[in-house]
Coordinates of C-alpha atoms in Angstrom, one line a residue:
M1 CA 57.5 15.6 -59.6
R2 CA 55.7 17.9 -57.2
K3 CA 52.3 16.6 -58.3
F4 CA 53.5 13.0 -57.7
L5 CA 54.6 13.8 -54.2
L6 CA 51.3 15.4 -53.3
T7 CA 49.5 12.4 -54.6
L8 CA 51.7 10.1 -52.5
I9 CA 51.1 12.1 -49.4
S10 CA 47.4 12.1 -50.0
A11 CA 47.3 8.4 -50.5
S12 CA 49.2 8.0 -47.2
L13 CA 46.7 10.1 -45.4
V14 CA 43.9 8.0 -46.9
L15 CA 45.6 4.8 -45.9
G16 CA 46.2 6.1 -42.4
A17 CA 42.6 7.1 -42.1
S18 CA 41.5 3.6 -43.1
I19 CA 43.2 2.1 -40.0
P20 CA 40.5 0.6 -37.7
A21 CA 39.5 2.7 -34.8
S22 CA 40.6 0.2 -32.3
A23 CA 44.1 0.3 -33.6
Q24 CA 44.0 4.1 -33.2
G25 CA 42.8 3.8 -29.6
Q26 CA 39.6 5.8 -30.2
I27 CA 37.0 2.9 -30.1
A28 CA 36.9 0.1 -27.6
A29 CA 34.4 -2.5 -26.5
S30 CA 31.9 -0.9 -24.1
V31 CA 28.8 -1.5 -22.0
T32 CA 26.3 1.3 -21.3
F33 CA 23.6 0.7 -18.6
Y34 CA 20.8 3.2 -18.1
N35 CA 17.2 3.7 -17.1
V36 CA 17.2 1.6 -13.9
D37 CA 13.5 0.6 -13.2
A38 CA 12.6 -0.8 -9.8
S39 CA 8.9 -0.4 -10.1
A40 CA 8.4 -4.2 -10.2
F41 CA 10.8 -4.8 -7.3
P42 CA 12.2 -7.3 -6.4
V43 CA 12.6 -7.6 -10.2
V44 CA 14.9 -4.7 -11.4
S45 CA 15.3 -3.9 -15.1
G46 CA 17.2 -1.6 -17.3
F47 CA 18.5 -1.2 -20.9
V48 CA 22.0 -2.2 -21.9
D49 CA 24.1 -1.2 -25.0
V50 CA 27.0 -3.5 -25.8
T51 CA 29.5 -2.7 -28.6
D52 CA 32.5 -4.8 -29.5
S53 CA 36.0 -3.6 -30.1
S54 CA 35.1 -2.5 -33.7
G55 CA 32.3 -0.3 -32.4
I56 CA 29.6 -2.6 -33.7
F57 CA 26.6 -3.6 -31.6
A58 CA 27.3 -7.1 -30.0
S59 CA 24.3 -9.1 -31.0
G60 CA 23.2 -12.6 -29.9
L61 CA 24.4 -12.3 -26.2
K62 CA 22.7 -14.7 -23.7
P63 CA 21.8 -14.1 -20.0
E64 CA 24.7 -16.4 -19.0
A65 CA 27.2 -13.8 -20.3
V66 CA 25.7 -11.1 -18.1
S67 CA 26.1 -10.4 -14.4
V68 CA 25.0 -7.5 -12.2
L69 CA 26.9 -6.1 -9.3
E70 CA 24.3 -4.9 -6.8
N71 CA 26.2 -2.9 -4.2
G72 CA 29.1 -5.1 -5.0
Q73 CA 27.2 -8.4 -4.7
P74 CA 27.3 -10.4 -8.0
L75 CA 23.9 -11.6 -9.3
Q76 CA 23.1 -13.5 -12.4
A77 CA 20.8 -11.9 -15.0
V78 CA 17.4 -13.5 -15.3
S79 CA 16.8 -12.3 -18.8
F80 CA 18.8 -10.4 -21.4
N81 CA 16.5 -9.9 -24.4
E82 CA 17.6 -8.2 -27.6
M83 CA 15.1 -5.6 -28.8
A84 CA 14.6 -3.5 -31.9
I85 CA 14.3 0.3 -31.5
P86 CA 14.0 3.3 -33.8
L87 CA 17.0 5.3 -35.0
Q88 CA 17.6 9.1 -34.7
L89 CA 19.2 10.2 -37.9
A90 CA 20.1 13.6 -39.5
V91 CA 20.9 13.7 -43.3
A92 CA 23.1 16.7 -43.9
F93 CA 23.8 18.0 -47.4
N94 CA 27.0 20.1 -47.8
Q95 CA 25.9 21.9 -50.9
G96 CA 28.4 22.5 -53.7
E97 CA 28.8 22.6 -57.4
A98 CA 30.1 19.1 -57.6
L99 CA 26.7 17.7 -56.4
D100 CA 25.1 19.2 -59.5
A101 CA 27.2 17.3 -62.0
R102 CA 24.9 15.3 -64.3
N103 CA 25.2 12.0 -66.2
A104 CA 24.3 11.3 -69.8
N105 CA 20.6 11.2 -68.8
G106 CA 20.7 14.6 -67.2
I107 CA 20.4 13.3 -63.7
S108 CA 22.5 15.1 -61.1
R109 CA 24.6 13.5 -58.4
F110 CA 22.3 15.2 -55.8
Q111 CA 19.2 13.7 -57.4
R112 CA 20.7 10.2 -57.4
V113 CA 21.9 10.5 -53.8
S114 CA 18.5 11.8 -52.7
Q115 CA 16.7 8.9 -54.5
V116 CA 18.8 6.4 -52.7
V117 CA 17.9 8.0 -49.3
I118 CA 14.2 8.2 -50.3
D119 CA 14.1 4.5 -51.3
W120 CA 15.7 3.6 -48.0
A121 CA 13.2 5.7 -46.0
Q122 CA 10.2 4.2 -47.8
A123 CA 11.4 0.7 -46.9
R124 CA 11.2 1.4 -43.2
P125 CA 8.5 -0.6 -41.4
P126 CA 5.6 1.6 -40.1
D127 CA 5.7 0.0 -36.6
M128 CA 9.2 1.1 -36.0
P129 CA 9.4 4.8 -37.3
D130 CA 12.8 6.4 -37.2
D131 CA 13.3 10.0 -36.1
L132 CA 14.6 11.7 -39.2
S133 CA 15.9 15.2 -39.9
L134 CA 17.1 17.0 -43.1
V135 CA 19.8 19.7 -42.7
S136 CA 21.5 22.1 -45.1
Q137 CA 24.0 25.0 -44.7
A138 CA 21.0 27.2 -43.9
G139 CA 19.9 24.9 -41.0
P140 CA 17.2 22.2 -40.5
V141 CA 14.8 21.7 -43.4
I142 CA 12.9 18.8 -41.8
N143 CA 13.3 18.4 -38.0
H144 CA 12.5 15.2 -36.1
A145 CA 10.0 13.8 -38.5
P146 CA 8.7 10.3 -39.3
P147 CA 9.8 8.7 -42.6
T148 CA 6.7 9.8 -44.5
D149 CA 7.2 13.5 -43.7
F150 CA 10.9 13.2 -44.2
I151 CA 10.4 11.8 -47.7
V152 CA 8.0 14.7 -48.6
G153 CA 10.5 17.2 -47.4
L154 CA 13.5 15.7 -49.2
Q155 CA 11.5 15.5 -52.5
G156 CA 10.7 19.2 -52.2
F157 CA 14.2 20.2 -51.3
Q158 CA 15.7 21.9 -54.3
P159 CA 19.0 23.7 -53.3
D160 CA 21.0 26.1 -55.6
L161 CA 24.0 23.9 -55.8
R162 CA 26.0 25.9 -58.3
E163 CA 25.9 29.1 -56.2
A164 CA 26.7 27.3 -52.8
T165 CA 30.1 27.1 -51.3
P166 CA 30.9 23.9 -49.4
N167 CA 31.5 24.3 -45.6
L168 CA 31.0 22.5 -42.3
Q169 CA 27.9 24.4 -41.3
S170 CA 25.5 21.6 -42.3
L171 CA 27.5 19.1 -40.3
V172 CA 27.5 21.3 -37.2
A173 CA 23.7 21.8 -37.6
A174 CA 23.2 18.1 -37.9
L175 CA 25.1 17.5 -34.7
D176 CA 22.9 20.1 -33.0
V177 CA 19.7 18.3 -34.1
V178 CA 20.6 14.8 -33.0
S179 CA 22.2 16.0 -29.8
A180 CA 18.8 17.1 -28.5
Q181 CA 17.0 14.9 -26.0
T182 CA 16.2 11.5 -27.6
P183 CA 12.5 10.6 -27.6
R184 CA 13.2 7.1 -26.2
I185 CA 15.7 5.5 -23.9
G186 CA 18.4 3.6 -25.8
V187 CA 17.8 5.3 -29.2
K188 CA 21.1 5.7 -31.0
R189 CA 22.0 8.8 -33.1
A190 CA 23.8 9.1 -36.4
V191 CA 24.5 11.6 -39.1
L192 CA 24.7 10.9 -42.9
F193 CA 27.0 13.7 -44.1
I194 CA 26.9 14.1 -47.9
T195 CA 29.7 16.4 -49.0
P196 CA 31.9 17.2 -52.0
Q197 CA 35.6 18.1 -51.8
M198 CA 36.5 21.0 -49.6
E199 CA 39.8 22.8 -50.5
D200 CA 40.2 24.4 -47.1
P201 CA 43.8 24.1 -45.7
N202 CA 42.3 24.4 -42.1
L203 CA 39.8 21.6 -42.7
A204 CA 41.5 19.0 -40.4
A205 CA 41.8 21.5 -37.6
D206 CA 38.2 22.7 -38.0
L207 CA 37.0 19.1 -37.8
E208 CA 38.8 18.2 -34.6
P209 CA 36.3 19.8 -32.2
I210 CA 33.4 18.4 -34.3
I211 CA 34.9 14.9 -34.0
Q212 CA 35.4 15.3 -30.3
R213 CA 31.8 16.5 -29.8
A214 CA 30.5 13.6 -31.9
V215 CA 32.5 11.0 -29.9
E216 CA 31.4 12.5 -26.5
N217 CA 27.7 12.4 -27.6
K218 CA 28.1 8.9 -29.2
I219 CA 27.0 10.2 -32.6
R220 CA 28.2 8.1 -35.5
V221 CA 29.0 10.1 -38.6
F222 CA 28.7 8.3 -42.0
V223 CA 30.3 10.2 -44.9
W224 CA 29.2 10.0 -48.5
Y225 CA 32.0 11.8 -50.4
V226 CA 30.4 12.9 -53.7
D227 CA 32.8 14.4 -56.3
A228 CA 34.9 13.5 -59.2
N229 CA 37.0 10.3 -58.8
T230 CA 40.1 12.4 -59.2
T231 CA 39.4 13.9 -55.7
F232 CA 39.2 10.6 -53.9
T233 CA 42.9 10.7 -53.0
T234 CA 43.0 14.3 -51.9
T235 CA 43.6 15.6 -48.4
S236 CA 40.0 16.6 -48.2
A237 CA 38.9 12.9 -48.8
A238 CA 41.4 11.7 -46.2
V239 CA 40.2 14.2 -43.6
F240 CA 36.5 13.2 -44.1
N241 CA 37.5 9.5 -44.0
N242 CA 39.2 10.2 -40.6
L243 CA 36.0 11.9 -39.4
A244 CA 33.9 8.8 -40.2
I245 CA 36.4 6.4 -38.6
Q246 CA 37.0 8.4 -35.4
T247 CA 33.2 8.6 -34.8
G248 CA 32.5 4.9 -35.5
G249 CA 31.1 5.4 -39.0
S250 CA 32.4 4.8 -42.4
M251 CA 32.9 6.6 -45.8
F252 CA 31.6 5.9 -49.3
Q253 CA 33.0 7.7 -52.3
F254 CA 30.7 8.4 -55.3
S255 CA 31.6 10.0 -58.6
G256 CA 28.6 8.9 -60.6
E257 CA 29.6 5.4 -61.6
E258 CA 29.9 3.6 -58.3
R259 CA 27.1 1.5 -56.8
F260 CA 25.5 2.9 -53.7
P261 CA 25.7 0.8 -50.5
D262 CA 22.4 0.0 -48.7
P263 CA 22.1 2.6 -45.9
E264 CA 20.4 0.0 -43.7
A265 CA 23.8 -1.8 -43.6
Y266 CA 25.0 1.3 -41.6
F267 CA 22.0 1.7 -39.4
A268 CA 20.8 -1.9 -38.6
P269 CA 23.4 -2.4 -35.8
L270 CA 22.2 0.9 -34.3
R271 CA 18.6 -0.4 -34.0
R272 CA 19.4 -2.9 -31.3
I273 CA 19.4 -2.8 -27.6
Y274 CA 19.2 -5.3 -24.7
Q275 CA 16.6 -5.3 -21.9
L276 CA 18.1 -6.6 -18.7
K277 CA 16.1 -8.1 -15.8
Y278 CA 17.4 -9.6 -12.5
D279 CA 16.1 -10.5 -9.1
S280 CA 17.3 -8.1 -6.5
R281 CA 18.4 -9.1 -3.0
L282 CA 18.2 -5.6 -1.5
N283 CA 16.5 -5.6 1.9
V284 CA 17.4 -2.1 3.2
P285 CA 16.0 1.2 2.1
G286 CA 18.3 3.9 0.7
Q287 CA 20.5 4.6 -2.4
H288 CA 22.0 1.7 -4.2
N289 CA 24.3 1.3 -7.2
L290 CA 24.4 -1.2 -10.1
I291 CA 27.1 -2.2 -12.4
V292 CA 26.7 -4.5 -15.4
Q293 CA 29.4 -6.9 -16.6
V294 CA 29.3 -8.6 -20.0
T295 CA 31.5 -11.3 -21.3
L296 CA 31.9 -10.9 -25.1
P297 CA 32.3 -13.9 -27.4
A298 CA 36.0 -13.2 -27.6
S299 CA 36.2 -13.8 -23.9
E300 CA 36.6 -10.1 -23.3
T301 CA 34.8 -8.7 -20.2
V302 CA 33.5 -5.2 -20.3
T303 CA 32.1 -3.3 -17.4
S304 CA 29.5 -0.4 -17.3
A305 CA 29.7 2.7 -15.3
A306 CA 27.8 2.6 -12.0
Q307 CA 24.1 3.6 -12.0
T308 CA 22.4 4.7 -8.7
F309 CA 18.8 4.5 -7.8
E310 CA 16.7 5.0 -4.7
L311 CA 14.7 2.2 -3.1
N312 CA 12.3 2.3 -0.1
V313 CA 12.0 -1.3 0.9
Q314 CA 10.1 -2.3 4.1
P315 CA 9.1 -5.6 5.7
P316 CA 5.7 -7.1 5.0
N317 CA 2.9 -6.2 7.5
P318 CA 0.6 -9.1 8.6
I319 CA -2.9 -8.3 9.8
L320 CA -5.4 -10.7 11.5
V321 CA -8.7 -10.5 9.7
T322 CA -11.3 -9.8 12.4
P323 CA -10.6 -12.7 14.8
A324 CA -13.3 -13.8 17.3
M325 CA -12.7 -11.8 20.4
Q326 CA -14.3 -14.6 22.5
I327 CA -14.4 -18.3 22.0
T328 CA -16.7 -20.5 24.1
R329 CA -15.8 -24.1 24.6
Q330 CA -18.5 -26.4 26.0
A331 CA -19.9 -29.9 25.7
P332 CA -21.6 -30.9 22.5
P333 CA -25.2 -29.9 22.3
E334 CA -26.3 -33.5 21.8
D335 CA -24.2 -34.6 24.8
P336 CA -24.3 -31.8 27.4
F337 CA -22.8 -33.8 30.2
N338 CA -19.8 -35.1 28.3
T339 CA -16.7 -34.3 30.4
E340 CA -14.2 -35.6 27.8
T341 CA -15.1 -33.6 24.7
L342 CA -15.4 -29.8 24.5
L343 CA -16.3 -28.0 21.3
P344 CA -14.9 -26.3 19.3
E345 CA -11.6 -28.2 19.2
S346 CA -9.9 -25.7 16.8
Q347 CA -10.4 -22.2 15.5
K348 CA -9.7 -21.0 11.9
L349 CA -7.8 -17.7 11.6
E350 CA -7.1 -15.7 8.5
I351 CA -4.7 -12.9 7.8
I352 CA -3.9 -10.5 5.0
V353 CA -0.3 -9.3 4.3
E354 CA 0.3 -5.8 3.2
F355 CA 3.5 -4.4 1.7
P356 CA 3.9 -0.8 2.9
D357 CA 6.6 -0.1 0.3
G358 CA 4.2 -0.9 -2.5
Y359 CA 6.3 -3.8 -3.9
Q360 CA 4.3 -7.0 -3.9
R361 CA 6.5 -10.1 -3.5
A362 CA 6.4 -13.7 -2.5
L363 CA 6.3 -14.9 1.1
T364 CA 8.4 -17.7 2.5
R365 CA 6.8 -18.2 6.0
T366 CA 3.9 -17.1 8.1
T367 CA 3.6 -18.1 11.8
L368 CA 0.8 -18.0 14.4
Y369 CA 1.8 -17.3 18.0
V370 CA -0.4 -17.6 21.0
D371 CA 1.0 -16.3 24.3
G372 CA 4.4 -16.3 22.6
V373 CA 4.3 -20.0 21.6
V374 CA 4.1 -21.2 18.0
M375 CA 0.7 -22.7 17.4
D376 CA 0.8 -23.0 13.6
E377 CA 3.2 -22.3 10.7
N378 CA 3.0 -22.1 6.9
T379 CA 6.0 -22.6 4.7
S380 CA 4.0 -22.9 1.5
E381 CA 0.7 -21.7 0.0
P382 CA -1.7 -20.8 1.4
F383 CA 0.1 -18.4 3.7
N384 CA -3.0 -16.6 4.9
E385 CA -4.8 -19.3 6.9
F386 CA -4.1 -20.8 10.3
N387 CA -5.6 -23.6 12.5
W388 CA -5.5 -22.8 16.2
D389 CA -5.7 -26.1 18.2
L390 CA -8.0 -25.5 21.3
I391 CA -8.0 -29.0 22.8
S392 CA -5.5 -28.1 25.5
Y393 CA -7.6 -25.2 26.8
T394 CA -9.6 -26.7 29.6
A395 CA -9.9 -23.5 31.8
S396 CA -11.2 -20.1 30.9
G397 CA -8.7 -17.4 30.3
E398 CA -7.4 -14.6 28.0
H399 CA -4.7 -15.3 25.4
Q400 CA -2.6 -13.0 23.3
V401 CA -2.7 -13.9 19.6
M402 CA -0.3 -12.5 16.9
V403 CA 1.1 -13.5 13.5
E404 CA 4.5 -13.1 11.7
A405 CA 5.2 -12.9 8.0
V406 CA 8.6 -13.4 6.3
D407 CA 9.2 -12.5 2.6
L408 CA 11.7 -13.9 0.1
L409 CA 14.2 -11.1 1.0
G410 CA 14.3 -12.3 4.6
L411 CA 12.4 -9.2 5.9
S412 CA 9.9 -10.1 8.7
K413 CA 7.4 -8.3 10.9
Q414 CA 5.0 -9.3 13.6
S415 CA 1.4 -8.0 14.0
M416 CA 0.1 -6.4 17.2
A417 CA -1.0 -8.9 19.9
L418 CA -4.8 -9.2 20.1
P419 CA -6.5 -10.5 23.3
V420 CA -8.9 -13.4 22.7
L421 CA -11.0 -14.7 25.6
V422 CA -11.4 -18.5 25.7
T423 CA -14.4 -19.3 27.9
V424 CA -14.6 -23.0 29.0
I425 CA -18.0 -24.1 30.3
K426 CA -17.5 -27.4 32.1
P427 CA -20.5 -29.8 32.4
P428 CA -22.2 -30.0 35.8
S429 CA -21.0 -32.7 38.2
G430 CA -22.3 -34.4 41.4
P431 CA -25.4 -36.6 42.0
A432 CA -27.7 -34.2 40.3
A433 CA -25.6 -34.1 37.2
F434 CA -25.3 -37.9 37.3
L435 CA -29.1 -38.3 37.5
A436 CA -29.6 -35.7 34.8
K437 CA -27.0 -37.3 32.5
Y438 CA -28.3 -40.9 32.9
R439 CA -32.0 -40.0 33.5
T440 CA -33.0 -42.0 30.4
Q441 CA -31.2 -45.1 31.5
L442 CA -32.4 -44.7 35.1
T443 CA -36.0 -44.2 34.0
F444 CA -35.8 -47.3 31.8
G445 CA -34.2 -49.2 34.7
A446 CA -36.8 -48.1 37.1
I447 CA -39.6 -49.2 34.8
V448 CA -37.9 -52.6 34.3
F449 CA -37.5 -52.9 38.0
A450 CA -41.1 -52.0 38.7
G451 CA -42.2 -54.5 36.1
L452 CA -40.1 -57.2 37.8
V453 CA -41.5 -56.4 41.2
L454 CA -45.1 -56.4 39.8
F455 CA -44.4 -59.7 38.1
A456 CA -43.0 -61.2 41.3
I457 CA -46.0 -60.0 43.3
L458 CA -48.4 -61.5 40.7
L459 CA -46.4 -64.7 40.6
G460 CA -46.3 -65.0 44.4
G461 CA -50.1 -64.4 44.7
R462 CA -50.8 -67.1 42.1
L463 CA -48.5 -69.6 43.9
R464 CA -50.2 -68.8 47.2
N465 CA -53.7 -69.5 45.6
L466 CA -52.4 -72.8 44.3
S467 CA -51.1 -73.8 47.7
L468 CA -54.4 -72.9 49.4
R469 CA -56.4 -74.9 46.9
A470 CA -54.1 -77.9 47.5
I471 CA -54.7 -77.7 51.2
Q472 CA -58.4 -77.4 50.8
E473 CA -58.5 -80.4 48.5
E474 CA -56.5 -82.4 51.0
R475 CA -58.9 -81.5 53.8
R476 CA -62.0 -82.3 51.7
A477 CA -60.5 -85.7 50.9
Q478 CA -59.8 -86.4 54.6
N479 CA -63.4 -85.4 55.7
D480 CA -65.2 -87.3 52.8
P481 CA -66.9 -90.5 54.3
L482 CA -66.6 -92.2 51.1
T483 CA -62.8 -92.0 51.3
Q484 CA -62.4 -92.8 55.0
P485 CA -62.1 -96.3 56.6
L486 CA -65.2 -97.5 58.5
P487 CA -63.7 -97.3 62.0
V488 CA -62.8 -93.8 61.6
M489 CA -66.3 -92.8 60.5
M490 CA -67.8 -94.4 63.5
R491 CA -65.4 -92.8 65.9
E492 CA -66.1 -89.4 64.4
A493 CA -69.8 -89.0 64.7
A494 CA -69.5 -85.5 65.3
P495 CA -70.0 -83.2 62.4
A496 CA -66.9 -82.5 60.3
A497 CA -64.9 -79.6 61.3
Q498 CA -65.7 -76.4 59.4
E499 CA -63.3 -75.3 56.8
K500 CA -61.6 -72.1 57.2
K501 CA -62.2 -69.7 54.4
P502 CA -59.0 -68.7 52.7
R503 CA -57.8 -65.2 53.4
R504 CA -58.5 -62.8 50.5
L505 CA -55.2 -61.4 49.1
P506 CA -54.9 -57.7 48.8
K507 CA -55.2 -56.4 45.3
L508 CA -52.3 -54.5 43.8
K509 CA -53.1 -51.0 43.0
K510 CA -51.8 -49.7 39.7
Q511 CA -49.9 -46.5 40.2
K512 CA -49.6 -44.1 37.3
Q513 CA -46.2 -42.4 37.0
A514 CA -46.5 -38.9 35.7
K515 CA -43.9 -38.1 33.1
S516 CA -43.0 -34.5 32.8
A517 CA -41.3 -33.6 29.6
E518 CA -38.3 -31.6 30.6
V519 CA -37.7 -28.7 28.2
E520 CA -34.3 -27.3 28.2
A521 CA -34.2 -23.5 28.5
A522 CA -32.9 -21.6 25.4
A523 CA -30.8 -19.4 27.8
S524 CA -29.6 -19.4 31.3
L525 CA -27.7 -17.4 33.9
V526 CA -24.6 -19.2 35.2
R527 CA -23.4 -18.2 38.7
L528 CA -19.8 -17.0 39.0
N529 CA -17.6 -16.9 42.0
P530 CA -16.0 -13.5 42.9
D531 CA -12.8 -14.7 41.1
G532 CA -14.7 -15.1 37.8
Q533 CA -14.8 -19.0 37.9
Y534 CA -18.0 -20.9 37.5
A535 CA -19.7 -21.7 40.8
A536 CA -20.9 -25.2 41.6
I537 CA -24.6 -24.0 41.6
P538 CA -27.2 -25.1 39.0
P539 CA -27.7 -22.3 36.4
I540 CA -30.9 -20.3 36.4
A541 CA -33.1 -21.4 33.4
L542 CA -34.8 -18.5 31.6
N543 CA -38.2 -20.1 30.8
G544 CA -41.4 -18.2 30.3
R545 CA -42.1 -14.7 29.2
E546 CA -40.8 -12.9 32.3
L547 CA -38.5 -13.6 35.2
I548 CA -38.6 -11.3 38.2
L549 CA -35.6 -11.4 40.6
G550 CA -35.5 -10.2 44.2
T551 CA -36.0 -11.1 47.8
D552 CA -39.8 -10.7 48.0
P553 CA -41.3 -14.2 47.7
V554 CA -44.7 -12.6 46.8
E555 CA -43.6 -10.2 44.1
C556 CA -40.7 -12.2 42.6
T557 CA -40.6 -15.5 40.6
L558 CA -36.9 -16.1 41.6
I559 CA -35.5 -15.4 45.1
L560 CA -31.9 -14.2 45.3
D561 CA -30.7 -14.4 48.9
D562 CA -28.1 -11.7 49.3
A563 CA -28.0 -8.5 51.3
S564 CA -27.3 -6.4 48.2
I565 CA -30.5 -7.6 46.5
S566 CA -33.6 -5.4 46.7
S567 CA -37.1 -6.8 47.3
V568 CA -37.8 -6.4 43.6
H569 CA -34.4 -6.0 42.0
A570 CA -34.6 -6.7 38.2
R571 CA -36.7 -8.5 35.6
I572 CA -35.8 -10.4 32.4
R573 CA -38.4 -10.4 29.6
T574 CA -38.4 -12.5 26.4
T575 CA -38.8 -10.3 23.3
D576 CA -40.9 -11.2 20.3
D577 CA -37.8 -12.1 18.2
G578 CA -36.5 -14.5 20.8
G579 CA -34.1 -12.2 22.6
Y580 CA -33.8 -11.3 26.3
L581 CA -34.3 -7.8 27.7
L582 CA -32.8 -7.1 31.1
Q583 CA -34.3 -4.2 33.1
D584 CA -33.5 -2.8 36.5
V585 CA -36.5 -2.1 38.9
Q586 CA -35.0 0.9 40.7
S587 CA -32.8 -1.4 42.9
I588 CA -30.4 0.1 45.4
A589 CA -27.2 -1.8 44.4
G590 CA -28.1 -1.6 40.7
T591 CA -27.9 -4.0 37.8
W592 CA -24.7 -4.1 35.7
V593 CA -23.7 -5.7 32.4
N594 CA -20.0 -6.1 31.6
F595 CA -19.2 -3.7 34.5
E596 CA -21.4 -0.9 33.1
P597 CA -24.9 0.0 34.6
I598 CA -27.7 -0.8 32.2
P599 CA -29.6 2.1 30.7
R600 CA -33.1 3.1 31.9
E601 CA -34.8 1.4 28.9
G602 CA -33.0 -1.8 29.6
Y603 CA -30.3 -3.9 27.9
R604 CA -30.6 -6.6 25.3
L605 CA -28.5 -9.5 26.6
E606 CA -25.9 -11.2 24.3
H607 CA -24.2 -14.5 24.6
G608 CA -21.3 -14.3 27.1
D609 CA -22.4 -11.0 28.8
M610 CA -21.4 -10.7 32.5
V611 CA -24.4 -9.6 34.6
N612 CA -24.2 -8.3 38.2
F613 CA -27.3 -8.1 40.4
G614 CA -25.8 -6.1 43.3
Q615 CA -22.9 -8.3 44.5
L616 CA -24.0 -11.4 42.8
K617 CA -22.3 -12.2 39.5
Y618 CA -23.7 -14.3 36.6
R619 CA -22.8 -15.0 33.0
F620 CA -25.6 -15.0 30.4
M621 CA -25.3 -18.1 28.2
L622 CA -27.3 -19.2 25.2
R623 CA -27.9 -22.9 24.7
T624 CA -26.7 -22.6 21.1
S625 CA -23.7 -20.3 20.8
P626 CA -24.2 -17.7 18.0
P627 CA -21.6 -17.3 15.3
P628 CA -18.7 -15.0 16.1
R629 CA -19.5 -11.4 15.5
I630 CA -17.3 -9.7 12.8
P631 CA -16.5 -6.2 14.0
K632 CA -16.9 -3.4 11.5
V633 CA -13.9 -1.4 10.8
R634 CA -14.6 2.3 10.1
P635 CA -11.6 4.3 8.7
V636 CA -10.8 7.3 10.9
N637 CA -10.8 10.7 9.2
P638 CA -7.7 12.6 10.5
E639 CA -9.6 15.8 10.0
E640 CA -12.4 14.9 12.4

């Protein structure tokens, strides 16, 4: 009767231990979020573990079921990809005499269990090696080894099973091994505990702290209870079954006749993890927190603990790429007196955008400002090019140019304002300009007019000759006796009146008009008023090899009438390569370029230079403007 009651009690323990963990309140659906990675900001990623209410990995979830709370703001996941990862497993043998029991072929239970484990390890794919350890009561036999090394170690493991006394030391050692730092984020840990019956009255109490430790470290314990089938309903079996259930594992009982389960059925759910990616909306630096919410297929929503991370986000920095510091607008070279069209009509500007925080991201807008007014704007690619319209600039002046860049987070920044001088050279005006502009037409008109005059003179002379001849013929007819009546001839006995010789017309002298081919100078000095505006004085053409300026009409080739000018003030020479060298001839008031006195050896003039001869101010201009100079940027060494 007593034996029957003990059996009934043991069966009740086993039945109670078989109750699902969720019913016991030990296991519930959960989400674990870790390893926040913002290196690809604004894309933020991390790994997520999702288990359902039975403690099994929730496979097959889609991004639509996942949301991220970024500082409390809900954002939808962009991707939620399920990935395969290795497993960290410790196989622990609790040695005892029951493991040495043999079948009719002389094969022990230990050997059969070992072969099942070896077959499972050999089937593991080489590209996904598990982290495997082998533990006994004496401690680790194989520690954190790949499957190949683990198999060799298990094949060589020959414990003295008959002399060993079963205890919990191998289980504790297995927990120590797998509790160490995992080699990879998201790797899950498990223990396969192979044990015979333990007739220890304090077994349940001794297992309580072990169970608590396994649960806290998320270590699943799978128990293979290897002993005679008469022990399957004992208190020891019930306690070990409770160990497996409380830690999220399961128990298999083997007496020598049962068919082993496939260990991979235990471990396959532990080889999965999700990689989460979402587009961040953070636009302030500092510490931020993330929470992941997942809606399971059963419409149950689970929430992870908050994860914090630091982010140093800064606005984009736009930089103008070496803009032209001076732009000269003037009439087209082929039409230098055109007052309607000045070139160039626009200026191309280019920028680069840097991200000081190191996080490259898309732009939504770039804007060009000139004197605070929007001149061009880009809301789509390319964002790095602008077109500055210059048509409205009809007077010389300095203008402040800057750009602004806005990124997809709404962060914006403006560049430093750079001064750009727009010089407008207006075509000459007045009678001289009119004659110069239309000299071709006027020359042609003069030639035509002279031809008409000559034609009129020749025609008039011919008509006059014809008239004289007619008069002479008439007079001859009147004086001819054969043509006169007889009374008339008698009355006029006197000799006929003498004919007057016709007056000789003056001959036209052909005048040769000398045509001088006017050669435009390659460079000139344009006179400026004291306020910097162009004076209404014809520019000084720089022709010939040398031009000497001063007040002495004997020594100088160009006279400058001003009290500040010396007798021989300065000279401009043409160099062999086509340049112009300005030299001061020890003048009293001096010669200056761009408000600086020129050196003793002279100064090579460049397009747009402002030249002062004493108080007289000129601007050196080339007929063909050179391309804008690109300044060279040399990094500054802070140690210099």
